[in-house]
XYZ file of C-alpha atoms in Angstrom:
565
model
C 65.469 127.037 65.389
C 67.063 125.928 68.479
C 70.968 127.339 67.914
C 72.839 124.160 67.774
C 76.740 124.591 69.881
C 79.749 124.529 67.801
C 81.110 121.405 68.625
C 78.476 119.289 67.418
C 78.214 121.686 64.514
C 81.297 120.662 62.937
C 81.711 117.339 64.549
C 83.965 116.063 61.492
C 82.003 113.355 58.711
C 84.887 112.218 57.392
C 87.836 110.588 58.268
C 90.088 113.752 56.652
C 88.186 116.354 59.061
C 89.659 114.017 62.148
C 92.695 116.898 63.526
C 95.806 115.732 64.295
C 94.992 111.323 64.631
C 96.638 110.635 60.627
C 98.206 107.463 62.366
C 93.983 106.296 63.042
C 92.605 107.616 60.430
C 95.174 107.169 57.853
C 95.215 102.544 59.070
C 91.127 102.317 59.319
C 91.054 104.029 55.429
C 93.594 101.658 54.276
C 91.557 98.581 56.120
C 88.409 99.936 54.798
C 89.758 99.990 51.350
C 91.086 96.182 51.426
C 88.339 94.564 53.150
C 90.487 94.320 55.921
C 87.679 94.549 58.427
C 87.794 93.484 62.564
C 85.070 92.388 64.432
C 86.159 94.456 67.653
C 88.320 98.150 68.115
C 88.694 99.673 71.283
C 89.700 103.907 70.659
C 91.554 105.193 73.644
C 92.156 108.713 74.847
C 92.041 111.584 76.391
C 88.553 114.029 76.541
C 87.731 115.660 73.306
C 90.273 113.972 70.773
C 87.928 112.107 68.707
C 87.075 108.711 69.675
C 83.265 108.755 69.008
C 83.462 110.898 65.936
C 85.781 107.969 64.098
C 83.732 105.665 65.194
C 79.940 107.082 63.808
C 82.472 108.039 60.713
C 83.801 103.603 60.272
C 79.902 103.294 61.672
C 79.160 105.256 57.710
C 81.913 103.869 56.070
C 80.846 100.075 56.480
C 77.208 100.383 55.150
C 78.111 103.262 53.419
C 76.079 102.577 49.694
C 79.526 105.010 47.492
C 82.309 104.625 48.892
C 85.643 107.033 47.961
C 88.499 105.368 48.951
C 88.202 104.395 52.045
C 85.648 107.595 53.237
C 82.165 107.752 53.812
C 80.205 109.118 50.402
C 77.576 111.048 53.507
C 75.438 111.777 50.179
C 73.999 108.432 50.236
C 70.710 107.845 52.140
C 72.597 105.182 54.305
C 75.107 108.288 55.912
C 72.392 110.683 56.395
C 70.432 107.985 58.337
C 73.287 106.817 60.746
C 74.091 111.441 61.078
C 71.057 111.164 61.781
C 70.674 108.769 63.858
C 67.846 107.368 62.687
C 69.191 103.319 61.569
C 68.559 100.869 64.229
C 71.612 98.720 63.120
C 73.521 101.356 64.630
C 73.879 101.827 68.760
C 75.031 104.267 70.621
C 75.017 103.086 73.993
C 76.593 104.996 77.115
C 78.798 102.435 79.383
C 78.284 105.392 82.178
C 73.836 104.832 82.756
C 74.507 100.728 81.436
C 76.458 99.491 82.684
C 75.935 96.167 84.192
C 75.369 93.168 83.832
C 71.633 92.804 82.240
C 72.721 95.623 79.340
C 75.040 93.723 77.965
C 73.262 90.367 77.773
C 70.955 92.193 76.363
C 72.564 93.185 73.174
C 74.529 89.613 73.464
C 70.883 88.511 72.965
C 70.029 91.157 70.181
C 73.341 91.314 67.960
C 72.770 87.405 66.529
C 70.062 89.527 64.730
C 71.101 89.830 61.089
C 70.568 93.859 60.090
C 67.036 96.006 58.903
C 68.557 98.581 57.129
C 72.753 98.439 56.277
C 75.172 95.633 56.269
C 76.729 95.948 59.160
C 75.434 96.571 62.678
C 77.390 98.388 64.012
C 78.211 98.559 68.455
C 79.836 102.232 69.794
C 79.635 101.349 73.459
C 82.048 104.696 74.831
C 83.096 104.842 78.124
C 83.521 101.339 78.201
C 85.896 101.710 81.399
C 82.117 102.050 82.962
C 80.953 98.418 83.225
C 81.180 96.176 85.979
C 82.977 92.712 86.505
C 80.160 90.530 85.368
C 79.342 93.104 81.753
C 82.640 92.835 80.549
C 81.959 88.657 81.360
C 79.329 88.252 79.522
C 80.612 90.813 76.932
C 83.637 88.662 76.774
C 82.135 85.651 74.381
C 80.572 87.571 71.667
C 83.546 90.126 71.247
C 85.471 87.166 70.164
C 83.494 85.733 67.934
C 80.272 87.569 66.946
C 77.890 87.164 64.041
C 79.579 88.211 60.787
C 77.616 90.994 59.998
C 78.154 92.649 63.946
C 81.403 95.038 64.943
C 82.242 96.388 68.123
C 84.106 99.705 68.077
C 84.560 100.494 71.997
C 85.451 103.615 73.600
C 87.678 104.745 76.609
C 89.380 107.380 78.214
C 91.276 105.102 80.561
C 91.875 102.198 78.911
C 94.035 100.511 82.435
C 90.932 99.290 83.484
C 90.008 97.302 80.883
C 90.766 93.929 81.658
C 92.926 92.051 79.558
C 91.288 89.267 78.024
C 89.812 92.305 76.148
C 92.067 94.652 74.977
C 93.508 91.177 73.495
C 90.498 91.065 71.335
C 90.663 94.109 69.863
C 92.892 96.104 67.577
C 94.330 99.056 69.636
C 93.679 102.749 68.539
C 95.548 105.177 70.950
C 94.862 108.318 69.561
C 96.887 111.905 70.744
C 96.333 115.230 72.210
C 95.329 117.513 69.163
C 99.138 120.130 68.613
C 98.570 122.812 69.323
C 98.947 124.263 65.673
C 96.906 121.891 64.140
C 93.847 122.959 66.699
C 94.972 127.186 66.546
C 94.007 126.452 62.742
C 91.146 124.640 62.898
C 89.829 126.941 65.400
C 90.816 129.310 62.565
C 89.052 128.090 59.666
C 85.405 127.726 61.801
C 85.651 131.834 62.901
C 86.376 132.182 59.239
C 82.664 129.553 58.021
C 81.572 131.628 61.517
C 82.658 134.850 60.441
C 83.992 136.085 63.807
C 86.971 137.913 63.946
C 89.049 136.636 66.336
C 93.210 137.297 67.445
C 95.308 134.629 66.559
C 96.777 135.371 70.495
C 92.772 134.477 71.348
C 93.287 131.923 69.763
C 96.588 130.082 70.397
C 95.124 131.195 74.163
C 91.673 129.003 73.610
C 94.224 125.681 71.975
C 96.151 126.254 75.576
C 93.497 126.518 77.890
C 92.368 122.849 76.217
C 95.107 121.100 76.371
C 94.646 119.017 73.436
C 91.082 118.355 73.307
C 89.153 119.820 70.305
C 85.667 119.382 72.483
C 86.938 121.958 74.979
C 88.518 124.529 73.003
C 84.953 124.596 70.717
C 83.546 125.034 73.490
C 85.597 127.331 75.196
C 85.194 129.737 71.326
C 81.893 129.422 71.725
C 81.569 130.632 74.684
C 83.543 133.529 74.073
C 82.397 134.454 70.712
C 78.569 134.361 73.272
C 81.092 137.289 75.423
C 82.742 138.878 72.953
C 80.686 141.720 70.850
C 82.735 142.341 67.384
C 85.311 141.054 67.898
C 86.975 138.007 70.812
C 91.007 139.516 72.375
C 92.577 136.899 74.611
C 91.106 139.427 77.188
C 87.468 137.965 77.277
C 89.406 134.885 76.944
C 90.959 135.291 80.123
C 88.493 136.503 81.660
C 85.843 134.075 80.993
C 87.913 130.765 82.197
C 89.196 133.506 85.718
C 93.913 132.862 83.821
C 95.058 136.203 84.235
C 97.371 137.271 81.966
C 101.415 136.443 81.099
C 102.531 139.930 81.890
C 100.827 139.824 85.571
C 103.026 136.642 86.184
C 106.413 138.549 84.649
C 105.862 141.440 86.746
C 104.512 138.970 89.747
C 108.333 137.207 89.022
C 110.002 140.657 88.605
C 108.823 141.760 91.803
C 109.808 137.787 93.535
C 113.373 137.931 91.992
C 114.323 141.586 93.808
C 113.796 139.765 97.046
C 110.312 142.927 97.143
C 108.220 140.938 99.651
C 105.289 144.801 99.640
C 104.710 145.114 95.078
C 103.818 141.177 95.659
C 101.252 141.018 97.690
C 99.826 144.610 96.572
C 100.103 142.413 93.166
C 98.247 139.395 94.127
C 95.740 141.709 96.316
C 94.411 143.727 92.913
C 93.903 139.754 91.573
C 91.847 138.247 94.036
C 89.943 141.604 94.048
C 88.799 141.040 90.297
C 87.686 137.221 91.940
C 89.825 135.214 90.823
C 90.390 131.443 92.117
C 94.091 131.453 94.409
C 94.383 127.543 93.425
C 93.785 128.104 89.384
C 96.247 131.674 90.081
C 99.321 128.777 91.758
C 98.213 126.874 88.822
C 98.237 128.927 86.375
C 101.897 130.025 88.061
C 103.204 127.282 88.688
C 103.424 126.381 84.151
C 104.087 129.916 84.140
C 107.761 129.095 86.123
C 107.386 126.098 84.457
C 107.610 127.444 81.138
C 110.247 129.388 81.632
C 112.167 126.975 82.983
C 111.944 124.710 79.824
C 113.211 128.223 78.216
C 116.292 128.386 79.906
C 117.220 125.175 79.430
C 115.473 124.036 76.225
C 114.852 126.749 74.366
C 114.567 125.113 71.280
C 111.174 123.509 72.823
C 108.898 126.498 71.515
C 106.258 123.889 70.829
C 105.682 122.285 73.889
C 105.705 125.986 75.756
C 102.261 125.585 77.799
C 101.042 128.510 78.755
C 103.079 131.419 77.797
C 103.920 133.283 74.912
C 108.079 133.372 74.422
C 108.141 137.052 74.319
C 110.559 140.097 74.807
C 110.067 140.686 78.319
C 109.120 136.694 79.606
C 113.015 136.435 78.155
C 113.750 139.502 80.607
C 112.630 138.262 83.643
C 113.652 134.826 82.928
C 117.330 135.909 82.706
C 116.544 136.857 86.612
C 115.982 133.491 87.928
C 119.172 131.282 87.865
C 117.591 127.180 86.711
C 118.043 125.701 90.765
C 116.199 129.289 91.855
C 113.172 127.532 89.037
C 113.478 124.471 90.671
C 112.945 125.475 93.793
C 109.481 127.021 93.287
C 108.010 124.618 91.096
C 108.756 122.543 94.058
C 107.329 125.409 96.716
C 104.172 125.482 93.780
C 103.218 121.892 94.326
C 103.898 121.942 97.755
C 101.428 124.774 98.214
C 98.956 123.529 95.481
C 98.562 119.934 97.224
C 97.960 121.027 100.031
C 95.472 123.461 99.309
C 93.118 120.207 98.512
C 93.344 120.630 102.769
C 93.285 123.993 103.329
C 89.409 125.810 104.609
C 91.467 128.879 103.911
C 93.077 129.335 100.626
C 94.085 132.589 100.443
C 96.508 133.152 103.331
C 98.401 130.289 101.879
C 98.829 130.730 98.309
C 100.235 134.810 100.425
C 102.483 132.632 102.731
C 103.396 130.720 98.949
C 104.857 134.174 97.818
C 106.468 135.278 100.818
C 108.196 131.804 100.739
C 109.159 131.488 96.574
C 111.033 136.109 97.800
C 112.826 134.075 100.514
C 113.942 130.862 97.961
C 115.462 133.698 95.857
C 116.870 135.455 98.795
C 118.675 132.924 99.735
C 122.822 133.544 99.819
C 125.381 131.387 97.337
C 127.679 129.105 98.782
C 130.531 131.015 99.093
C 134.052 128.567 97.146
C 135.949 126.761 99.174
C 139.550 128.309 97.212
C 141.227 124.746 96.032
C 145.055 125.858 95.668
C 147.738 127.890 97.972
C 149.078 130.746 95.990
C 152.966 131.748 97.253
C 151.709 133.731 99.826
C 151.536 130.358 102.229
C 154.603 129.331 102.141
C 155.271 130.628 104.950
C 152.133 128.891 106.650
C 153.121 126.170 105.119
C 156.169 126.000 107.340
C 154.417 126.651 110.319
C 152.782 123.553 109.906
C 154.817 121.529 108.540
C 156.319 122.300 112.318
C 153.549 121.071 113.714
C 153.038 118.165 112.333
C 157.104 116.573 112.655
C 155.838 117.424 116.654
C 152.791 116.161 116.974
C 154.714 112.553 115.219
C 157.306 112.322 117.713
C 155.041 112.693 120.638
C 152.998 109.902 118.858
C 156.069 107.915 118.860
C 156.834 108.642 123.045
C 153.054 107.170 122.892
C 152.349 111.311 124.965
C 149.602 111.000 122.211
C 147.616 107.901 123.925
C 145.872 110.037 126.478
C 144.216 113.168 124.104
C 142.964 110.202 121.837
C 140.209 108.308 124.541
C 137.718 112.018 125.479
C 137.749 111.754 121.323
C 135.972 108.444 121.739
C 133.633 108.657 124.830
C 132.390 112.004 121.724
C 129.991 110.421 119.717
C 128.498 108.590 122.675
C 128.305 112.610 124.235
C 126.738 113.406 121.414
C 124.157 110.554 121.049
C 122.904 111.458 124.151
C 122.243 114.557 124.250
C 120.274 114.245 120.853
C 116.617 116.232 121.609
C 113.092 113.704 122.720
C 110.590 114.985 119.789
C 107.583 116.050 121.444
C 105.319 113.464 122.880
C 108.960 110.850 122.310
C 110.779 109.577 119.914
C 110.363 107.971 116.926
C 111.484 103.802 116.658
C 112.879 104.746 113.210
C 116.192 103.690 113.919
C 118.889 106.698 113.896
C 122.007 105.199 113.615
C 120.078 104.303 109.847
C 118.860 107.876 109.775
C 122.411 109.620 110.318
C 123.989 107.369 107.654
C 122.004 108.396 104.490
C 122.171 111.868 106.149
C 126.346 111.564 105.470
C 125.391 110.340 101.667
C 121.632 113.390 100.319
C 121.428 112.695 96.663
C 119.888 116.331 95.738
C 118.530 115.910 92.776
C 117.082 112.578 93.702
C 115.484 114.966 96.890
C 114.417 117.443 94.345
C 112.209 115.079 92.266
C 110.642 113.472 95.504
C 109.713 115.862 96.563
C 108.845 117.417 93.427
C 106.928 114.384 93.120
C 105.515 114.007 96.491
C 101.657 114.934 95.917
C 101.841 112.154 93.037
C 103.163 109.622 95.205
C 100.282 110.796 97.669
C 98.354 110.445 94.926
C 99.233 106.814 94.508
C 98.705 106.016 98.257
C 95.010 107.787 98.337
C 94.527 105.353 95.131
C 95.000 101.445 97.942
C 93.240 103.459 100.952
C 92.091 106.856 102.188
C 93.012 106.733 105.579
C 96.784 106.030 104.537
C 97.366 108.818 102.998
C 96.238 110.154 106.122
C 98.808 109.806 108.054
C 101.081 110.209 105.777
C 99.389 113.514 104.310
C 101.676 115.011 107.429
C 104.841 114.736 106.254
C 107.452 115.723 104.426
C 109.581 114.287 102.464
C 113.287 116.429 103.756
C 116.396 113.939 101.462
C 116.837 111.278 99.752
C 120.382 108.932 100.689
C 121.954 106.822 99.651
C 118.427 103.511 99.289
C 116.440 105.466 102.775
C 113.855 108.451 102.098
C 113.634 110.093 105.249
C 110.541 111.648 105.874
C 109.764 113.915 108.314
C 106.728 115.267 110.607
C 105.594 117.571 113.990
C 103.020 114.684 114.918
C 104.670 111.547 117.254
C 101.401 109.878 116.652
C 102.100 110.479 112.243
C 105.673 109.412 112.240
C 104.348 106.119 114.201
C 101.935 104.997 111.860
C 103.650 105.584 108.711
C 106.577 102.951 110.562
C 104.297 99.815 110.681
C 104.498 96.950 108.578
C 101.729 97.283 106.086
C 101.839 100.857 105.998
C 105.343 101.577 105.145
C 105.055 98.999 102.515
C 101.863 100.564 100.930
C 104.293 104.199 100.648
C 107.329 102.034 99.549
C 105.389 100.925 97.089
C 103.351 103.900 96.075
C 107.407 105.915 96.498
C 108.867 103.211 93.843
C 105.431 103.503 91.326
C 106.202 107.129 91.148
C 110.113 107.052 90.761
C 110.621 104.046 89.834
C 113.719 103.385 92.659
C 112.981 100.989 95.558
C 113.767 103.595 98.780
C 113.248 102.452 102.821
C 111.049 104.732 104.150
C 112.520 105.877 107.389
C 110.032 108.009 109.378
C 111.272 110.814 112.051
C 110.545 113.475 114.792
C 111.409 117.742 113.159
C 113.109 117.933 115.666
C 114.568 114.207 115.231
C 115.688 115.159 111.360
C 117.136 119.024 112.179
C 120.011 117.540 114.781
C 120.947 114.465 112.891
C 121.200 116.601 110.159
C 123.135 119.593 111.915
C 126.188 116.368 112.918
C 126.084 115.512 109.314
C 126.824 118.751 108.340
C 129.849 119.698 110.983
C 131.272 115.921 110.038
C 131.140 117.021 106.224
C 132.944 120.699 107.566
C 134.823 118.497 109.182
C 135.990 116.070 107.532
C 136.965 119.643 104.499
C 138.970 120.769 107.076
C 140.409 118.136 106.904
C 141.419 117.913 103.410
C 142.568 121.727 103.440
C 145.273 122.405 100.981
C 148.044 122.945 103.538
C 147.648 119.898 104.924
C 147.787 118.279 101.269
C 150.908 120.296 100.402
C 152.984 119.047 103.393
C 151.828 115.674 102.790
C 153.395 116.018 99.562
C 156.566 117.432 101.425
C 156.828 115.329 104.547
C 155.089 112.470 102.749
C 152.386 109.928 102.922
C 153.376 107.532 106.060
C 152.734 111.031 107.770
C 148.769 110.223 107.320
C 149.200 106.469 108.419
C 150.718 107.769 111.845
C 148.562 110.326 112.422
C 145.276 107.985 112.629
């Protein structure tokens, strides 16, 4: 007899076998027990979470000859026939291959005929979001008022693509990703039933890689059993999936924290020699940093850690990183993953990213400014007060007017010296850029850089050419109600400021970030000049707020400052 895949052998045959979806199964069992059946149901959720299995169990339960507390008995002829797929009144339709209006019209014409073998005709339409608009329109009236002997069960992974008129005619059930612990428990039960020895760490790794889908987990476990000989180990799982061990990432992250580029490159070369995919490697490394960030910010939430195990080595490496360093590392990896989709030389780009991570860790900490004045500085304070008094006397005599004129001309000179970008400057008003540069929101800037790939994806949904114009840009900063995006190409810079494209980009930013921001596209050289001027202005402001001046104000009075202005 031909071998049957594990996910088919252990497909749930009763509601109690459906793992991690109690909020759905309890509701359906109560409805069956009390005979409160709806004419249409909508099951939506991620792949491999039990939508189609629950639909088939529902079809058996409504037609079972001896139902038991809302569950099908799976012993009567009807249940066995439905399980075998030999009942013509229970139809499972794949909407991906039967998406046209003709197929739906055929269903509409046949629903009025009474079932021949069972009490209810059950139509299970899988991936229903693939139907065309005309097919949805043909289904509407039948779905709203079907004959009493017909039940529709629609299943989809993308409910947002369904028309609201379809959703409103169904009872909607949202299937969730299966929790890690419940998935490991189910996998352990299946291994015992199959008499297969599996390491507990291997089961945990399989459950994490499945990302909440039981079917994916069973397929991966099936592959691992075929690969291994006597016992399935975590090394076997990593070998067949192309993932890298956690210990390797811990060693790599330690070298990055120590800013030692040579061993970092050696470690990466070991992975490439083994034939690992650079994009998969970088994706796993990003999740490693993500889990480290969770450990440092929310150490009690070990259940939501995706790829790593909180062991002693992982905790020791986490101590080498500050939270700000992890922010930068995650943003750097995320930007590199976005660029990998358009790059031909993926390995070179990943190597460049690793070197950049070492440089991110090498940033010198800012020196704190002393805010207190010691007793030893009292003589200096007296001298500063004396200088201020002399300037007051000069102002009183009107001799400081000439000294103030060159300062009034300085902004014009500095603006005239603004370097032009290659091929000409941008069309963006530079006064708005300067205003934004003076009030940069670092937290919002980090958020935008971290979610820039999502913004590009939103723009791509509108038109792929729009994304091609924007992909050359990099979000530099967010200040006030503006976002500054820098470009190296003047053509891309000017194109993104055209009203239509600019409006699409701003809507995409609002959809992802949740804040209305005005797009300001500038050349990279222009932004560096403006940013440097803003930094100098901030430094001058700090000088004006020098502790010596503060002490002088305390000694002489507030009026002194007003006269100086």
